[in-house]
mmCIF file with all atom_site columns, C-alpha atoms in Angstrom:
data_model
loop_
_atom_site.group_PDB
_atom_site.id
_atom_site.type_symbol
_atom_site.label_atom_id
_atom_site.label_alt_id
_atom_site.label_comp_id
_atom_site.label_asym_id
_atom_site.label_entity_id
_atom_site.label_seq_id
_atom_site.pdbx_PDB_ins_code
_atom_site.Cartn_x
_atom_site.Cartn_y
_atom_site.Cartn_z
_atom_site.occupancy
_atom_site.B_iso_or_equiv
_atom_site.pdbx_formal_charge
_atom_site.auth_seq_id
_atom_site.auth_comp_id
_atom_site.auth_asym_id
_atom_site.auth_atom_id
_atom_site.pdbx_PDB_model_num
ATOM 1   C CA . MET R 1 1   ? 3.096   13.767  -14.615 1.00 59.00 ? 15  MET R CA 1
ATOM 2   C CA . MET R 1 2   ? 4.644   17.098  -13.735 1.00 69.00 ? 16  MET R CA 1
ATOM 3   C CA . PHE R 1 3   ? 6.582   17.523  -16.971 1.00 72.00 ? 17  PHE R CA 1
ATOM 4   C CA . PRO R 1 4   ? 5.029   17.432  -20.440 1.00 75.00 ? 18  PRO R CA 1
ATOM 5   C CA . VAL R 1 5   ? 6.168   14.674  -22.776 1.00 72.00 ? 19  VAL R CA 1
ATOM 6   C CA . PHE R 1 6   ? 7.818   17.215  -25.072 1.00 76.00 ? 20  PHE R CA 1
ATOM 7   C CA . ALA R 1 7   ? 10.193  18.281  -22.280 1.00 82.00 ? 21  ALA R CA 1
ATOM 8   C CA . VAL R 1 8   ? 11.496  14.798  -21.489 1.00 81.00 ? 22  VAL R CA 1
ATOM 9   C CA . ILE R 1 9   ? 11.419  13.128  -24.898 1.00 83.00 ? 23  ILE R CA 1
ATOM 10  C CA . ILE R 1 10  ? 15.076  13.809  -25.776 1.00 86.00 ? 24  ILE R CA 1
ATOM 11  C CA . PRO R 1 11  ? 16.573  12.436  -22.506 1.00 88.00 ? 25  PRO R CA 1
ATOM 12  C CA . VAL R 1 12  ? 14.335  9.365   -22.711 1.00 87.00 ? 26  VAL R CA 1
ATOM 13  C CA . PHE R 1 13  ? 15.332  8.832   -26.329 1.00 86.00 ? 27  PHE R CA 1
ATOM 14  C CA . ARG R 1 14  ? 19.026  9.109   -25.439 1.00 89.00 ? 28  ARG R CA 1
ATOM 15  C CA . MET R 1 15  ? 18.576  6.580   -22.615 1.00 90.00 ? 29  MET R CA 1
ATOM 16  C CA . GLU R 1 16  ? 16.839  4.125   -24.920 1.00 88.00 ? 30  GLU R CA 1
ATOM 17  C CA . TYR R 1 17  ? 19.376  4.718   -27.670 1.00 87.00 ? 31  TYR R CA 1
ATOM 18  C CA . ALA R 1 18  ? 22.153  3.885   -25.190 1.00 90.00 ? 32  ALA R CA 1
ATOM 19  C CA . MET R 1 19  ? 20.325  0.614   -24.407 1.00 90.00 ? 33  MET R CA 1
ATOM 20  C CA . ASN R 1 20  ? 20.116  -0.128  -28.166 1.00 88.00 ? 34  ASN R CA 1
ATOM 21  C CA . ILE R 1 21  ? 16.349  -0.604  -28.237 1.00 87.00 ? 35  ILE R CA 1
ATOM 22  C CA . VAL R 1 22  ? 15.498  2.295   -30.572 1.00 83.00 ? 36  VAL R CA 1
ATOM 23  C CA . ASN R 1 23  ? 15.609  2.006   -34.348 1.00 78.00 ? 37  ASN R CA 1
ATOM 24  C CA . THR R 1 24  ? 16.703  -1.630  -34.492 1.00 79.00 ? 38  THR R CA 1
ATOM 25  C CA . ASP R 1 25  ? 15.794  -4.436  -36.847 1.00 79.00 ? 39  ASP R CA 1
ATOM 26  C CA . SER R 1 26  ? 13.890  -6.231  -34.096 1.00 82.00 ? 40  SER R CA 1
ATOM 27  C CA . TYR R 1 27  ? 10.209  -5.390  -33.823 1.00 81.00 ? 41  TYR R CA 1
ATOM 28  C CA . LEU R 1 28  ? 10.158  -6.571  -30.206 1.00 87.00 ? 42  LEU R CA 1
ATOM 29  C CA . LEU R 1 29  ? 12.864  -4.098  -29.202 1.00 86.00 ? 43  LEU R CA 1
ATOM 30  C CA . ASN R 1 30  ? 11.074  -1.295  -31.033 1.00 82.00 ? 44  ASN R CA 1
ATOM 31  C CA . TRP R 1 31  ? 7.846   -2.134  -29.210 1.00 84.00 ? 45  TRP R CA 1
ATOM 32  C CA . LEU R 1 32  ? 9.755   -2.246  -25.941 1.00 88.00 ? 46  LEU R CA 1
ATOM 33  C CA . SER R 1 33  ? 11.055  1.257   -26.647 1.00 86.00 ? 47  SER R CA 1
ATOM 34  C CA . VAL R 1 34  ? 7.450   2.448   -26.897 1.00 85.00 ? 48  VAL R CA 1
ATOM 35  C CA . ILE R 1 35  ? 6.101   0.469   -23.949 1.00 87.00 ? 49  ILE R CA 1
ATOM 36  C CA . LEU R 1 36  ? 8.721   1.485   -21.366 1.00 89.00 ? 50  LEU R CA 1
ATOM 37  C CA . PRO R 1 37  ? 8.075   5.268   -21.375 1.00 87.00 ? 51  PRO R CA 1
ATOM 38  C CA . GLN R 1 38  ? 4.311   4.732   -21.441 1.00 86.00 ? 52  GLN R CA 1
ATOM 39  C CA . SER R 1 39  ? 4.472   2.380   -18.466 1.00 88.00 ? 53  SER R CA 1
ATOM 40  C CA . ALA R 1 40  ? 6.738   4.680   -16.483 1.00 86.00 ? 54  ALA R CA 1
ATOM 41  C CA . GLY R 1 41  ? 4.597   7.712   -17.210 1.00 83.00 ? 55  GLY R CA 1
ATOM 42  C CA . ASN R 1 42  ? 1.282   6.079   -16.338 1.00 88.00 ? 56  ASN R CA 1
ATOM 43  C CA . LEU R 1 43  ? 2.568   4.228   -13.292 1.00 90.00 ? 57  LEU R CA 1
ATOM 44  C CA . THR R 1 44  ? 2.728   7.413   -11.230 1.00 87.00 ? 58  THR R CA 1
ATOM 45  C CA . PHE R 1 45  ? -0.929  8.176   -11.921 1.00 89.00 ? 59  PHE R CA 1
ATOM 46  C CA . ALA R 1 46  ? -1.946  4.618   -11.038 1.00 93.00 ? 60  ALA R CA 1
ATOM 47  C CA . VAL R 1 47  ? -0.030  4.635   -7.762  1.00 94.00 ? 61  VAL R CA 1
ATOM 48  C CA . ILE R 1 48  ? -1.468  7.978   -6.661  1.00 93.00 ? 62  ILE R CA 1
ATOM 49  C CA . VAL R 1 49  ? -5.066  7.019   -7.447  1.00 93.00 ? 63  VAL R CA 1
ATOM 50  C CA . LEU R 1 50  ? -4.861  3.528   -5.961  1.00 93.00 ? 64  LEU R CA 1
ATOM 51  C CA . MET R 1 51  ? -3.043  4.728   -2.848  1.00 93.00 ? 65  MET R CA 1
ATOM 52  C CA . GLY R 1 52  ? -5.738  7.330   -2.219  1.00 92.00 ? 66  GLY R CA 1
ATOM 53  C CA . PHE R 1 53  ? -8.477  4.755   -2.655  1.00 93.00 ? 67  PHE R CA 1
ATOM 54  C CA . PHE R 1 54  ? -6.812  2.179   -0.381  1.00 90.00 ? 68  PHE R CA 1
ATOM 55  C CA . ASN R 1 55  ? -6.187  4.800   2.308   1.00 91.00 ? 69  ASN R CA 1
ATOM 56  C CA . GLY R 1 56  ? -9.839  5.784   2.195   1.00 90.00 ? 70  GLY R CA 1
ATOM 57  C CA . LEU R 1 57  ? -11.145 2.268   2.841   1.00 86.00 ? 71  LEU R CA 1
ATOM 58  C CA . GLY R 1 58  ? -10.591 2.301   6.582   1.00 83.00 ? 72  GLY R CA 1
ATOM 59  C CA . LEU R 1 59  ? -9.742  -0.488  8.964   1.00 87.00 ? 73  LEU R CA 1
ATOM 60  C CA . ASP R 1 60  ? -13.314 -1.482  9.804   1.00 88.00 ? 74  ASP R CA 1
ATOM 61  C CA . LEU R 1 61  ? -13.572 -3.917  6.888   1.00 87.00 ? 75  LEU R CA 1
ATOM 62  C CA . GLU R 1 62  ? -10.261 -5.561  7.682   1.00 87.00 ? 76  GLU R CA 1
ATOM 63  C CA . GLU R 1 63  ? -11.096 -5.843  11.366  1.00 90.00 ? 77  GLU R CA 1
ATOM 64  C CA . ALA R 1 64  ? -14.479 -7.374  10.566  1.00 91.00 ? 78  ALA R CA 1
ATOM 65  C CA . ALA R 1 65  ? -12.858 -9.927  8.268   1.00 91.00 ? 79  ALA R CA 1
ATOM 66  C CA . TYR R 1 66  ? -10.295 -10.731 10.961  1.00 91.00 ? 80  TYR R CA 1
ATOM 67  C CA . MET R 1 67  ? -13.067 -11.266 13.499  1.00 92.00 ? 81  MET R CA 1
ATOM 68  C CA . GLU R 1 68  ? -14.730 -13.689 11.077  1.00 91.00 ? 82  GLU R CA 1
ATOM 69  C CA . GLY R 1 69  ? -11.536 -15.749 10.917  1.00 92.00 ? 83  GLY R CA 1
ATOM 70  C CA . CYS R 1 70  ? -9.889  -14.578 7.686   1.00 91.00 ? 84  CYS R CA 1
ATOM 71  C CA . ASN R 1 71  ? -6.120  -14.417 7.432   1.00 92.00 ? 85  ASN R CA 1
ATOM 72  C CA . ILE R 1 72  ? -4.282  -11.601 5.649   1.00 91.00 ? 86  ILE R CA 1
ATOM 73  C CA . PHE R 1 73  ? -4.515  -13.115 2.168   1.00 94.00 ? 87  PHE R CA 1
ATOM 74  C CA . GLN R 1 74  ? -8.185  -14.031 2.530   1.00 93.00 ? 88  GLN R CA 1
ATOM 75  C CA . THR R 1 75  ? -8.941  -10.517 3.742   1.00 91.00 ? 89  THR R CA 1
ATOM 76  C CA . PHE R 1 76  ? -7.158  -8.982  0.793   1.00 90.00 ? 90  PHE R CA 1
ATOM 77  C CA . PHE R 1 77  ? -8.584  -11.217 -1.936  1.00 93.00 ? 91  PHE R CA 1
ATOM 78  C CA . THR R 1 78  ? -12.133 -11.668 -0.626  1.00 91.00 ? 92  THR R CA 1
ATOM 79  C CA . VAL R 1 79  ? -12.822 -8.268  0.932   1.00 89.00 ? 93  VAL R CA 1
ATOM 80  C CA . VAL R 1 80  ? -10.484 -5.569  -0.381  1.00 90.00 ? 94  VAL R CA 1
ATOM 81  C CA . VAL R 1 81  ? -10.039 -6.584  -4.043  1.00 91.00 ? 95  VAL R CA 1
ATOM 82  C CA . PRO R 1 82  ? -13.784 -6.800  -4.855  1.00 93.00 ? 96  PRO R CA 1
ATOM 83  C CA . ILE R 1 83  ? -14.293 -3.335  -3.369  1.00 92.00 ? 97  ILE R CA 1
ATOM 84  C CA . THR R 1 84  ? -11.429 -1.829  -5.381  1.00 92.00 ? 98  THR R CA 1
ATOM 85  C CA . ARG R 1 85  ? -12.509 -3.159  -8.801  1.00 94.00 ? 99  ARG R CA 1
ATOM 86  C CA . PRO R 1 86  ? -14.055 0.208   -9.825  1.00 94.00 ? 100 PRO R CA 1
ATOM 87  C CA . CYS R 1 87  ? -10.816 1.982   -8.939  1.00 94.00 ? 101 CYS R CA 1
ATOM 88  C CA . PHE R 1 88  ? -8.750  -0.492  -10.964 1.00 95.00 ? 102 PHE R CA 1
ATOM 89  C CA . ALA R 1 89  ? -11.172 -0.092  -13.883 1.00 96.00 ? 103 ALA R CA 1
ATOM 90  C CA . THR R 1 90  ? -10.831 3.692   -13.717 1.00 95.00 ? 104 THR R CA 1
ATOM 91  C CA . VAL R 1 91  ? -7.036  3.501   -13.716 1.00 95.00 ? 105 VAL R CA 1
ATOM 92  C CA . ALA R 1 92  ? -7.077  1.015   -16.596 1.00 94.00 ? 106 ALA R CA 1
ATOM 93  C CA . ILE R 1 93  ? -9.402  3.169   -18.705 1.00 96.00 ? 107 ILE R CA 1
ATOM 94  C CA . PHE R 1 94  ? -7.424  6.373   -18.139 1.00 93.00 ? 108 PHE R CA 1
ATOM 95  C CA . THR R 1 95  ? -4.101  4.640   -18.765 1.00 91.00 ? 109 THR R CA 1
ATOM 96  C CA . PHE R 1 96  ? -5.346  3.071   -21.978 1.00 91.00 ? 110 PHE R CA 1
ATOM 97  C CA . LEU R 1 97  ? -6.793  6.328   -23.285 1.00 90.00 ? 111 LEU R CA 1
ATOM 98  C CA . TRP R 1 98  ? -3.668  8.337   -22.477 1.00 87.00 ? 112 TRP R CA 1
ATOM 99  C CA . SER R 1 99  ? -1.448  5.760   -24.133 1.00 84.00 ? 113 SER R CA 1
ATOM 100 C CA . TYR R 1 100 ? -3.761  5.443   -27.124 1.00 85.00 ? 114 TYR R CA 1
ATOM 101 C CA . ASN R 1 101 ? -3.904  9.202   -27.663 1.00 83.00 ? 115 ASN R CA 1
ATOM 102 C CA . ASP R 1 102 ? -0.149  9.724   -27.350 1.00 80.00 ? 116 ASP R CA 1
ATOM 103 C CA . LEU R 1 103 ? 0.755   9.407   -31.014 1.00 79.00 ? 117 LEU R CA 1
ATOM 104 C CA . PHE R 1 104 ? 3.808   11.655  -30.656 1.00 78.00 ? 118 PHE R CA 1
ATOM 105 C CA . THR R 1 105 ? 5.667   9.224   -28.409 1.00 78.00 ? 119 THR R CA 1
ATOM 106 C CA . GLN R 1 106 ? 4.861   6.205   -30.560 1.00 79.00 ? 120 GLN R CA 1
ATOM 107 C CA . MET R 1 107 ? 5.983   7.930   -33.730 1.00 77.00 ? 121 MET R CA 1
ATOM 108 C CA . PHE R 1 108 ? 9.137   9.211   -32.066 1.00 77.00 ? 122 PHE R CA 1
ATOM 109 C CA . PHE R 1 109 ? 10.318  5.888   -30.636 1.00 75.00 ? 123 PHE R CA 1
ATOM 110 C CA . TYR R 1 110 ? 9.017   3.457   -33.221 1.00 71.00 ? 124 TYR R CA 1
ATOM 111 C CA . MET R 1 111 ? 11.051  4.732   -36.147 1.00 64.00 ? 125 MET R CA 1
ATOM 112 C CA . ARG R 1 112 ? 11.528  2.633   -39.232 1.00 57.00 ? 126 ARG R CA 1
ATOM 113 C CA . ARG R 1 113 ? 14.768  2.665   -41.127 1.00 53.00 ? 127 ARG R CA 1
ATOM 114 C CA . ILE R 1 114 ? 14.738  4.390   -44.480 1.00 50.00 ? 128 ILE R CA 1
ATOM 115 C CA . ARG R 1 115 ? 15.660  1.202   -46.307 1.00 50.00 ? 129 ARG R CA 1
ATOM 116 C CA . ASP R 1 116 ? 12.608  -0.579  -44.786 1.00 51.00 ? 130 ASP R CA 1
ATOM 117 C CA . ILE R 1 117 ? 10.122  1.869   -46.251 1.00 50.00 ? 131 ILE R CA 1
#
């Protein structure tokens, strides 16, 4: 998130070229070359937002669920997850829009060979 995509595109391309997933005959490998940088770039945003939201919940809800007889998994899935749905929706919307609007990365990594055109 700190560096613009134009500053890191060449090292990422060289890494993917070394893994032989850029400019291949396989469509799956070409898609993988687009998906990996998008996932890595958006994962930092998702972790920061979700960590801030989870830290802001407080222990009162978990303690109340424990007093009602819930174990750790029941507390997480019946108390915490329903409360965090708006946060997950926000992260999903922002991640989708950033990936959708990043035409430069898709065009850079998903290159077609000249003979295919």
